Amino acid sequence: MKSEWNKLDNAAKIFPAAQSKKDTQVFRFSCELYKTVNKDLLQKATEDTLEEFDIFKSILRRGLFWYYLEESDIKPIVREEYKIPCSLIYQRNNHKLLFEVTYYRNRINLEVFHVLTDGTGAMNFLKTLVSNYLALAENIEDIGVDYDASSTQKSDDSFSKYYSGKISSKQENNPVAYKIVGRKYPDDKLKVISGMVDVKKVLEESHKYNATLTAFLSAVLVKSIIDEMPVRSKGKKPITILIPVNLRNFFPSVSARNFFCLTYIQYDIKKHGEDFETMVDVINTQLKSKLKAEKLLGTIDTYSAVEHNVITRIVPLVVKDFFLRIAYRMSGRAVTATFSNVGIVKMPENMNKFIKCYDVYISTDKLQLCSCSFDGKLTLGFTSQFISSDIEMRFFRELTSRGIDVELTSNIHDDERND
């Protein structure tokens, strides 16, 4: 029987070319339970979950002109955590599934190569996995997570669905941004520092500035970078925070594949100064301006234009990879750090008491902050390869100075599993 295949969605096309040992394009979504994980039950739950997400059965293949996803009958094998977070998953000559499920004590980890899905798709998979696992482990009714979509809808390429063919003449100009520098860990080790806070207190603080949670935390991140910036560097280049945007919040889609775009938030110290209230106002204003459906639709068209260009279609994949790799590196010059807010994680009420929290981490060769909230608790996860943790510590100290208590965890001194 011939295998089914899917072309990569528009956002996914960059990731095979962009991935490297320094930036694997892998993200980790985790769920921490109150009880130790049972490996055999987790294996069964993983297999059951995979039957609900056909696109996750795929392996990545190379064609003459494009990469594509091919359906596979490979069985996912659950393992105890055995490598550093966000390690390489896809290797050109090693065809295997593009995700892994691991566990450690009471934590379930889902790691995914970005070519397969985005943060929302991965979180929906993990939520379903946790729901299936708890139904087995706690002998409770699995009433299902709030994700009502058919198998076809989950595999939908929403970029193609909303591509109009119109190209905007106005392209966002992103100047070279301030670059964080410092010594890095050997062997491309990824450092993880996570803080858990009361989401209500963060929202209360955000509302004092009439800002969204994303805008407020972005401003805290910008302030933390400025506070650690050499004096001689201030005002020379803007601090630019890259923010992934979940397009499902603006266009109807329940796809389990990639459906996001990127927006750039710039803060110019020379122009705006170092007052925190100004930082929040500038960032909040930019986000309000950019996060509008009509503007995001223009971004979808711009992203998709290359894919639909006749000349681009006939260019061999090896040539496409070369230029995509260059384009990715050039775009990185316009980014200081990245902040990805996955949003609120909701689970069936009968399962909440078994779950402590969810958290998110993404591979990076810069500085990355990810956040998500569950049951009133907001997790803020930093990843970087820098040995110094000064920016991260300034970030959390800024929160505590505002009366927001932070519970910190890190893998910096975790030698037990060599990660």
Short mmCIF file of C-alpha atoms in Angstrom, two decimals:
data_model
loop_
_atom_site.label_atom_id
_atom_site.label_comp_id
_atom_site.label_asym_id
_atom_site.label_seq_id
_atom_site.Cartn_x
_atom_site.Cartn_y
_atom_site.Cartn_z
CA MET A 1 0.00 0.00 0.00
CA LYS A 2 1.38 3.39 -1.01
CA SER A 3 2.15 5.82 1.81
CA GLU A 4 0.30 9.10 2.10
CA TRP A 5 2.35 12.28 1.88
CA ASN A 6 1.92 15.98 2.59
CA LYS A 7 3.88 18.94 1.37
CA LEU A 8 5.36 21.13 4.09
CA ASP A 9 3.27 24.08 5.17
CA ASN A 10 4.71 27.46 4.33
CA ALA A 11 6.24 28.15 7.75
CA ALA A 12 7.87 24.71 7.90
CA LYS A 13 9.95 25.12 4.75
CA ILE A 14 12.69 27.11 6.50
CA PHE A 15 13.36 24.66 9.34
CA PRO A 16 15.23 21.81 7.58
CA ALA A 17 17.64 24.35 6.13
CA ALA A 18 17.90 26.42 9.32
CA GLN A 19 18.48 23.63 11.85
CA SER A 20 21.96 23.04 13.26
CA LYS A 21 23.55 21.69 16.42
CA LYS A 22 23.53 25.24 17.79
CA ASP A 23 19.85 25.78 16.96
CA THR A 24 18.02 22.50 16.48
CA GLN A 25 14.59 24.02 15.73
CA VAL A 26 13.18 21.70 18.40
CA PHE A 27 10.86 22.68 21.21
CA ARG A 28 9.96 20.90 24.41
CA PHE A 29 6.53 21.00 26.01
CA SER A 30 6.31 19.41 29.46
CA CYS A 31 3.63 18.52 31.96
CA GLU A 32 4.57 18.04 35.59
CA LEU A 33 2.28 15.73 37.53
CA TYR A 34 2.01 15.18 41.27
CA LYS A 35 2.75 11.46 40.93
CA THR A 36 5.62 9.50 39.38
CA VAL A 37 5.06 8.60 35.73
CA ASN A 38 4.35 4.97 34.82
CA LYS A 39 6.37 4.18 31.68
CA ASP A 40 4.10 1.40 30.36
CA LEU A 41 0.97 3.50 30.72
CA LEU A 42 2.70 6.45 29.09
CA GLN A 43 3.67 4.20 26.17
CA LYS A 44 0.04 3.14 25.72
CA ALA A 45 -1.17 6.74 26.00
CA THR A 46 1.38 7.85 23.39
CA GLU A 47 0.22 5.21 20.93
CA ASP A 48 -3.43 6.15 21.52
CA THR A 49 -2.67 9.84 21.05
CA LEU A 50 -0.82 9.23 17.81
CA GLU A 51 -3.98 7.69 16.35
CA GLU A 52 -5.70 11.04 16.90
CA PHE A 53 -2.95 13.06 15.15
CA ASP A 54 -2.20 11.49 11.77
CA ILE A 55 0.28 14.21 10.82
CA PHE A 56 2.50 13.16 13.76
CA LYS A 57 3.01 9.77 12.08
CA SER A 58 5.16 11.46 9.46
CA ILE A 59 8.84 11.28 8.62
CA LEU A 60 10.66 13.95 6.61
CA ARG A 61 11.71 13.13 3.05
CA ARG A 62 13.74 15.06 0.50
CA GLY A 63 12.39 15.51 -3.01
CA LEU A 64 14.09 17.08 -5.98
CA PHE A 65 12.41 20.45 -5.41
CA TRP A 66 10.87 20.35 -1.90
CA TYR A 67 10.89 18.46 1.37
CA TYR A 68 7.70 16.55 2.13
CA LEU A 69 6.11 14.60 4.99
CA GLU A 70 5.55 10.90 4.37
CA GLU A 71 3.25 8.74 6.45
CA SER A 72 5.11 6.09 8.42
CA ASP A 73 4.21 3.03 10.49
CA ILE A 74 7.14 3.63 12.87
CA LYS A 75 6.08 3.06 16.47
CA PRO A 76 7.05 5.80 18.96
CA ILE A 77 9.10 4.42 21.86
CA VAL A 78 8.76 6.18 25.20
CA ARG A 79 12.06 6.53 27.06
CA GLU A 80 13.29 7.96 30.31
CA GLU A 81 14.86 11.34 29.65
CA TYR A 82 18.33 10.70 28.23
CA LYS A 83 19.68 13.86 26.60
CA ILE A 84 19.77 17.63 26.98
CA PRO A 85 16.52 19.51 26.26
CA CYS A 86 15.74 20.32 22.63
CA SER A 87 18.44 18.10 21.13
CA LEU A 88 18.44 17.28 17.40
CA ILE A 89 15.54 15.12 16.26
CA TYR A 90 15.81 15.23 12.48
CA GLN A 91 18.95 13.88 10.85
CA ARG A 92 19.09 13.72 7.08
CA ASN A 93 20.01 10.04 6.69
CA ASN A 94 18.14 8.75 9.74
CA HIS A 95 14.43 8.57 8.92
CA LYS A 96 12.42 8.56 12.12
CA LEU A 97 9.42 10.26 13.65
CA LEU A 98 9.72 14.01 14.15
CA PHE A 99 8.73 13.95 17.81
CA GLU A 100 9.78 12.14 20.98
CA VAL A 101 8.01 11.44 24.28
CA THR A 102 10.22 11.05 27.35
CA TYR A 103 9.66 11.19 31.10
CA TYR A 104 11.62 11.89 34.26
CA ARG A 105 10.13 11.19 37.68
CA ASN A 106 6.77 13.00 37.57
CA ARG A 107 7.33 14.93 34.34
CA ILE A 108 6.16 14.06 30.82
CA ASN A 109 8.13 15.67 27.97
CA LEU A 110 7.10 16.13 24.35
CA GLU A 111 9.87 17.28 22.01
CA VAL A 112 8.98 18.21 18.43
CA PHE A 113 10.91 19.28 15.35
CA HIS A 114 9.34 22.58 14.26
CA VAL A 115 8.82 21.34 10.69
CA LEU A 116 5.94 19.21 11.99
CA THR A 117 3.93 21.71 14.00
CA ASP A 118 4.01 24.93 16.00
CA GLY A 119 3.49 25.62 19.68
CA THR A 120 -0.30 25.37 19.56
CA GLY A 121 -0.22 22.08 17.65
CA ALA A 122 2.35 20.63 20.04
CA MET A 123 0.41 21.74 23.10
CA ASN A 124 -2.78 20.16 21.77
CA PHE A 125 -0.89 16.90 21.25
CA LEU A 126 0.57 17.03 24.77
CA LYS A 127 -2.79 17.87 26.35
CA THR A 128 -4.35 14.88 24.60
CA LEU A 129 -1.42 12.70 25.65
CA VAL A 130 -1.74 13.77 29.30
CA SER A 131 -5.50 13.24 29.19
CA ASN A 132 -5.06 9.72 27.79
CA TYR A 133 -2.37 8.96 30.35
CA LEU A 134 -4.34 10.17 33.37
CA ALA A 135 -7.39 8.22 32.25
CA LEU A 136 -5.24 5.07 32.44
CA ALA A 137 -3.12 5.95 35.48
CA GLU A 138 -5.90 7.30 37.69
CA ASN A 139 -8.77 5.21 36.33
CA ILE A 140 -10.87 8.28 35.62
CA GLU A 141 -13.15 9.13 32.74
CA ASP A 142 -11.38 10.59 29.73
CA ILE A 143 -13.89 13.19 28.61
CA GLY A 144 -11.38 14.57 26.11
CA VAL A 145 -9.56 17.88 25.89
CA ASP A 146 -11.18 20.91 24.33
CA TYR A 147 -9.95 20.21 20.79
CA ASP A 148 -12.87 19.35 18.54
CA ALA A 149 -11.34 18.65 15.13
CA SER A 150 -11.43 15.84 12.61
CA SER A 151 -8.30 14.07 11.42
CA THR A 152 -8.50 15.98 8.13
CA GLN A 153 -8.84 19.32 9.90
CA LYS A 154 -5.84 18.56 12.12
CA SER A 155 -3.72 17.92 9.00
CA ASP A 156 -4.97 21.05 7.23
CA ASP A 157 -2.45 23.47 5.69
CA SER A 158 -4.02 26.75 6.83
CA PHE A 159 -1.44 28.88 5.02
CA SER A 160 -2.71 27.58 1.69
CA LYS A 161 -6.30 28.06 2.82
CA TYR A 162 -5.89 31.77 3.60
CA TYR A 163 -3.39 32.71 0.86
CA SER A 164 -5.11 35.31 -1.34
CA GLY A 165 -2.38 35.88 -3.91
CA LYS A 166 -2.08 39.57 -3.08
CA ILE A 167 1.35 40.95 -2.27
CA SER A 168 1.68 43.98 -0.04
CA SER A 169 4.01 46.67 -1.37
CA LYS A 170 4.90 47.64 2.20
CA GLN A 171 7.42 45.27 3.78
CA GLU A 172 8.45 45.57 7.40
CA ASN A 173 11.94 47.03 7.68
CA ASN A 174 13.88 45.38 10.50
CA PRO A 175 17.26 47.02 11.16
CA VAL A 176 20.22 45.19 12.67
CA ALA A 177 19.46 44.74 16.36
CA TYR A 178 21.56 44.79 19.50
CA LYS A 179 23.23 41.40 19.92
CA ILE A 180 23.70 39.74 23.30
CA VAL A 181 27.25 38.40 23.56
CA GLY A 182 29.09 36.26 26.07
CA ARG A 183 30.80 32.93 26.67
CA LYS A 184 28.75 29.88 25.77
CA TYR A 185 28.68 26.33 27.08
CA PRO A 186 30.74 23.75 25.20
CA ASP A 187 28.99 21.10 23.09
CA ASP A 188 26.08 23.46 22.40
CA LYS A 189 24.52 22.75 25.80
CA LEU A 190 21.19 24.46 26.29
CA LYS A 191 20.69 26.12 29.67
CA VAL A 192 17.17 26.17 31.06
CA ILE A 193 15.93 28.51 33.81
CA SER A 194 12.25 28.45 34.69
CA GLY A 195 10.18 30.57 37.02
CA MET A 196 6.64 29.93 38.23
CA VAL A 197 4.46 32.87 39.28
CA ASP A 198 0.85 33.69 40.10
CA VAL A 199 -0.72 34.70 36.79
CA LYS A 200 -3.24 36.99 38.53
CA LYS A 201 -0.45 39.08 40.04
CA VAL A 202 1.25 39.44 36.66
CA LEU A 203 -2.05 40.47 35.06
CA GLU A 204 -2.68 42.99 37.85
CA GLU A 205 0.75 44.52 37.26
CA SER A 206 0.15 44.57 33.50
CA HIS A 207 -3.18 46.33 33.95
CA LYS A 208 -1.50 49.09 35.97
CA TYR A 209 0.08 50.11 32.66
CA ASN A 210 -3.07 49.39 30.61
CA ALA A 211 -1.07 46.73 28.82
CA THR A 212 -1.46 43.09 27.87
CA LEU A 213 0.48 40.40 29.70
CA THR A 214 2.63 39.88 26.61
CA ALA A 215 3.47 43.57 26.35
CA PHE A 216 4.29 43.85 30.06
CA LEU A 217 6.58 40.80 30.10
CA SER A 218 8.23 41.93 26.86
CA ALA A 219 9.00 45.24 28.56
CA VAL A 220 10.46 43.43 31.57
CA LEU A 221 12.65 41.45 29.17
CA VAL A 222 13.77 44.62 27.35
CA LYS A 223 14.57 46.33 30.69
CA SER A 224 16.58 43.30 31.82
CA ILE A 225 18.62 43.38 28.61
CA ILE A 226 19.20 47.13 28.93
CA ASP A 227 20.33 46.76 32.55
CA GLU A 228 22.98 44.24 31.47
CA MET A 229 24.01 46.11 28.33
CA PRO A 230 27.48 47.74 28.24
CA VAL A 231 27.17 51.52 28.49
CA ARG A 232 29.07 51.98 25.23
CA SER A 233 26.41 49.93 23.39
CA LYS A 234 23.36 51.86 24.57
CA GLY A 235 21.56 53.72 21.82
CA LYS A 236 23.62 52.32 18.95
CA LYS A 237 21.16 49.62 17.88
CA PRO A 238 17.56 48.91 18.85
CA ILE A 239 16.60 46.02 21.09
CA THR A 240 14.32 43.84 19.01
CA ILE A 241 12.11 41.15 20.51
CA LEU A 242 10.79 38.57 18.06
CA ILE A 243 7.27 37.44 18.98
CA PRO A 244 5.60 34.45 17.28
CA VAL A 245 1.88 35.05 16.67
CA ASN A 246 -0.68 32.24 16.73
CA LEU A 247 -2.75 32.93 13.61
CA ARG A 248 -5.57 30.71 14.91
CA ASN A 249 -6.51 33.63 17.16
CA PHE A 250 -7.33 35.67 14.05
CA PHE A 251 -8.41 33.13 11.40
CA PRO A 252 -10.59 30.03 11.95
CA SER A 253 -8.29 27.01 12.03
CA VAL A 254 -7.89 23.89 14.16
CA SER A 255 -4.85 22.63 12.28
CA ALA A 256 -2.26 20.66 14.24
CA ARG A 257 0.42 21.91 11.83
CA ASN A 258 2.27 25.21 11.72
CA PHE A 259 0.02 28.24 11.51
CA PHE A 260 1.89 31.19 12.95
CA CYS A 261 3.79 34.26 11.84
CA LEU A 262 6.47 36.45 13.38
CA THR A 263 6.29 40.05 14.48
CA TYR A 264 9.15 42.28 15.59
CA ILE A 265 8.92 44.64 18.56
CA GLN A 266 11.65 47.28 18.55
CA TYR A 267 12.76 49.52 21.36
CA ASP A 268 15.21 52.34 20.62
CA ILE A 269 16.93 53.57 23.80
CA LYS A 270 18.25 56.67 22.06
CA LYS A 271 14.73 57.67 21.05
CA HIS A 272 12.68 56.54 24.07
CA GLY A 273 15.08 56.48 27.03
CA GLU A 274 15.17 53.94 29.86
CA ASP A 275 11.93 54.66 31.72
CA PHE A 276 10.04 51.40 32.27
CA GLU A 277 6.58 52.92 31.84
CA THR A 278 7.69 54.21 28.44
CA MET A 279 8.95 50.75 27.52
CA VAL A 280 5.58 49.20 28.30
CA ASP A 281 3.70 51.91 26.40
CA VAL A 282 5.90 51.69 23.29
CA ILE A 283 5.73 47.89 23.16
CA ASN A 284 2.00 47.74 23.88
CA THR A 285 1.31 50.29 21.13
CA GLN A 286 3.38 48.34 18.61
CA LEU A 287 1.62 45.07 19.42
CA LYS A 288 -1.83 46.64 19.09
CA SER A 289 -0.85 48.08 15.73
CA LYS A 290 0.61 44.86 14.33
CA LEU A 291 -1.82 42.29 15.69
CA LYS A 292 -4.73 43.01 13.39
CA ALA A 293 -6.30 40.48 11.03
CA GLU A 294 -5.82 42.58 7.89
CA LYS A 295 -2.12 43.08 8.58
CA LEU A 296 -1.59 39.44 9.46
CA LEU A 297 -3.36 38.38 6.27
CA GLY A 298 -0.82 40.48 4.38
CA THR A 299 1.92 38.62 6.24
CA ILE A 300 0.42 35.27 5.19
CA ASP A 301 0.43 36.42 1.57
CA THR A 302 4.02 37.61 1.82
CA TYR A 303 5.15 34.34 3.42
CA SER A 304 3.36 32.27 0.80
CA ALA A 305 4.39 34.26 -2.26
CA VAL A 306 7.74 32.51 -2.66
CA GLU A 307 6.12 29.06 -2.52
CA HIS A 308 3.70 30.00 -5.31
CA ASN A 309 6.35 31.63 -7.51
CA VAL A 310 6.79 29.58 -10.71
CA ILE A 311 10.56 30.14 -10.87
CA THR A 312 11.05 29.16 -7.23
CA ARG A 313 9.18 25.92 -7.78
CA ILE A 314 11.66 24.64 -10.37
CA VAL A 315 14.79 25.54 -8.39
CA PRO A 316 16.44 22.32 -7.02
CA LEU A 317 16.11 21.71 -3.29
CA VAL A 318 19.86 21.90 -2.68
CA VAL A 319 19.85 25.46 -4.06
CA LYS A 320 16.74 26.40 -2.07
CA ASP A 321 18.39 25.09 1.11
CA PHE A 322 21.48 27.20 0.49
CA PHE A 323 19.55 30.44 0.09
CA LEU A 324 17.07 29.67 2.86
CA ARG A 325 19.99 29.09 5.23
CA ILE A 326 21.49 32.46 4.29
CA ALA A 327 18.11 34.19 4.63
CA TYR A 328 17.60 32.67 8.08
CA ARG A 329 21.02 33.83 9.26
CA MET A 330 20.45 37.31 7.87
CA SER A 331 17.06 37.56 9.58
CA GLY A 332 18.74 36.60 12.85
CA ARG A 333 20.73 39.83 12.72
CA ALA A 334 17.47 41.72 13.31
CA VAL A 335 16.71 39.86 16.57
CA THR A 336 18.00 40.42 20.10
CA ALA A 337 15.81 37.83 21.84
CA THR A 338 12.53 35.96 21.35
CA PHE A 339 9.43 35.81 23.52
CA SER A 340 6.78 33.19 22.79
CA ASN A 341 3.57 33.26 24.84
CA VAL A 342 1.68 29.99 24.29
CA GLY A 343 -1.24 31.20 26.41
CA ILE A 344 -3.66 29.43 28.74
CA VAL A 345 -3.62 25.63 28.96
CA LYS A 346 -7.00 24.15 29.83
CA MET A 347 -7.63 20.54 30.84
CA PRO A 348 -10.79 18.62 31.84
CA GLU A 349 -11.82 19.57 35.38
CA ASN A 350 -11.54 16.00 36.66
CA MET A 351 -7.84 15.96 35.72
CA ASN A 352 -6.64 19.31 37.07
CA LYS A 353 -5.92 17.98 40.57
CA PHE A 354 -3.35 15.53 39.17
CA ILE A 355 -1.37 18.21 37.29
CA LYS A 356 1.04 20.70 38.85
CA CYS A 357 2.00 22.74 35.79
CA TYR A 358 2.90 22.91 32.11
CA ASP A 359 6.02 24.55 30.72
CA VAL A 360 7.63 25.28 27.36
CA TYR A 361 11.23 25.57 26.13
CA ILE A 362 12.59 26.22 22.65
CA SER A 363 16.07 25.73 21.19
CA THR A 364 17.96 28.92 20.40
CA ASP A 365 21.39 30.31 19.68
CA LYS A 366 20.32 33.60 21.29
CA LEU A 367 18.03 34.15 24.30
CA GLN A 368 14.50 32.76 24.31
CA LEU A 369 11.66 33.25 26.77
CA CYS A 370 8.52 31.08 26.62
CA SER A 371 5.42 31.27 28.79
CA CYS A 372 2.20 29.40 29.37
CA SER A 373 -0.30 29.29 32.21
CA PHE A 374 -2.28 26.51 33.84
CA ASP A 375 -4.68 26.63 36.78
CA GLY A 376 -3.58 30.12 37.83
CA LYS A 377 0.16 29.44 37.57
CA LEU A 378 2.29 31.07 34.90
CA THR A 379 5.57 29.40 33.93
CA LEU A 380 8.30 31.53 32.39
CA GLY A 381 11.02 29.43 30.77
CA PHE A 382 14.32 30.86 29.55
CA THR A 383 16.65 28.95 27.24
CA SER A 384 20.09 30.02 26.08
CA GLN A 385 23.59 28.72 25.51
CA PHE A 386 25.19 31.61 27.42
CA ILE A 387 27.01 30.70 30.63
CA SER A 388 25.97 33.98 32.21
CA SER A 389 22.44 34.08 33.65
CA ASP A 390 22.49 37.78 34.52
CA ILE A 391 19.67 38.79 32.16
CA GLU A 392 17.42 35.99 33.37
CA MET A 393 18.08 36.85 37.01
CA ARG A 394 17.38 40.54 36.40
CA PHE A 395 14.11 39.54 34.76
CA PHE A 396 12.93 37.53 37.76
CA ARG A 397 14.21 40.13 40.24
CA GLU A 398 12.15 42.76 38.42
CA LEU A 399 9.06 40.63 39.01
CA THR A 400 9.85 40.03 42.69
CA SER A 401 10.47 43.76 43.19
CA ARG A 402 6.86 44.25 42.16
CA GLY A 403 5.54 41.79 44.74
CA ILE A 404 5.36 38.82 42.39
CA ASP A 405 6.85 35.76 44.08
CA VAL A 406 8.91 33.47 41.82
CA GLU A 407 9.61 29.75 42.25
CA LEU A 408 12.82 29.04 40.31
CA THR A 409 14.18 25.82 38.80
CA SER A 410 17.15 25.26 36.49
CA ASN A 411 19.26 22.59 34.85
CA ILE A 412 22.50 24.51 35.42
CA HIS A 413 23.71 22.22 38.22
CA ASP A 414 21.87 19.11 37.06
CA ASP A 415 24.69 16.64 36.56
CA GLU A 416 22.65 13.57 37.48
CA ARG A 417 21.40 13.12 33.88
CA ASN A 418 24.18 15.11 32.21
CA ASP A 419 21.86 17.84 30.99
#
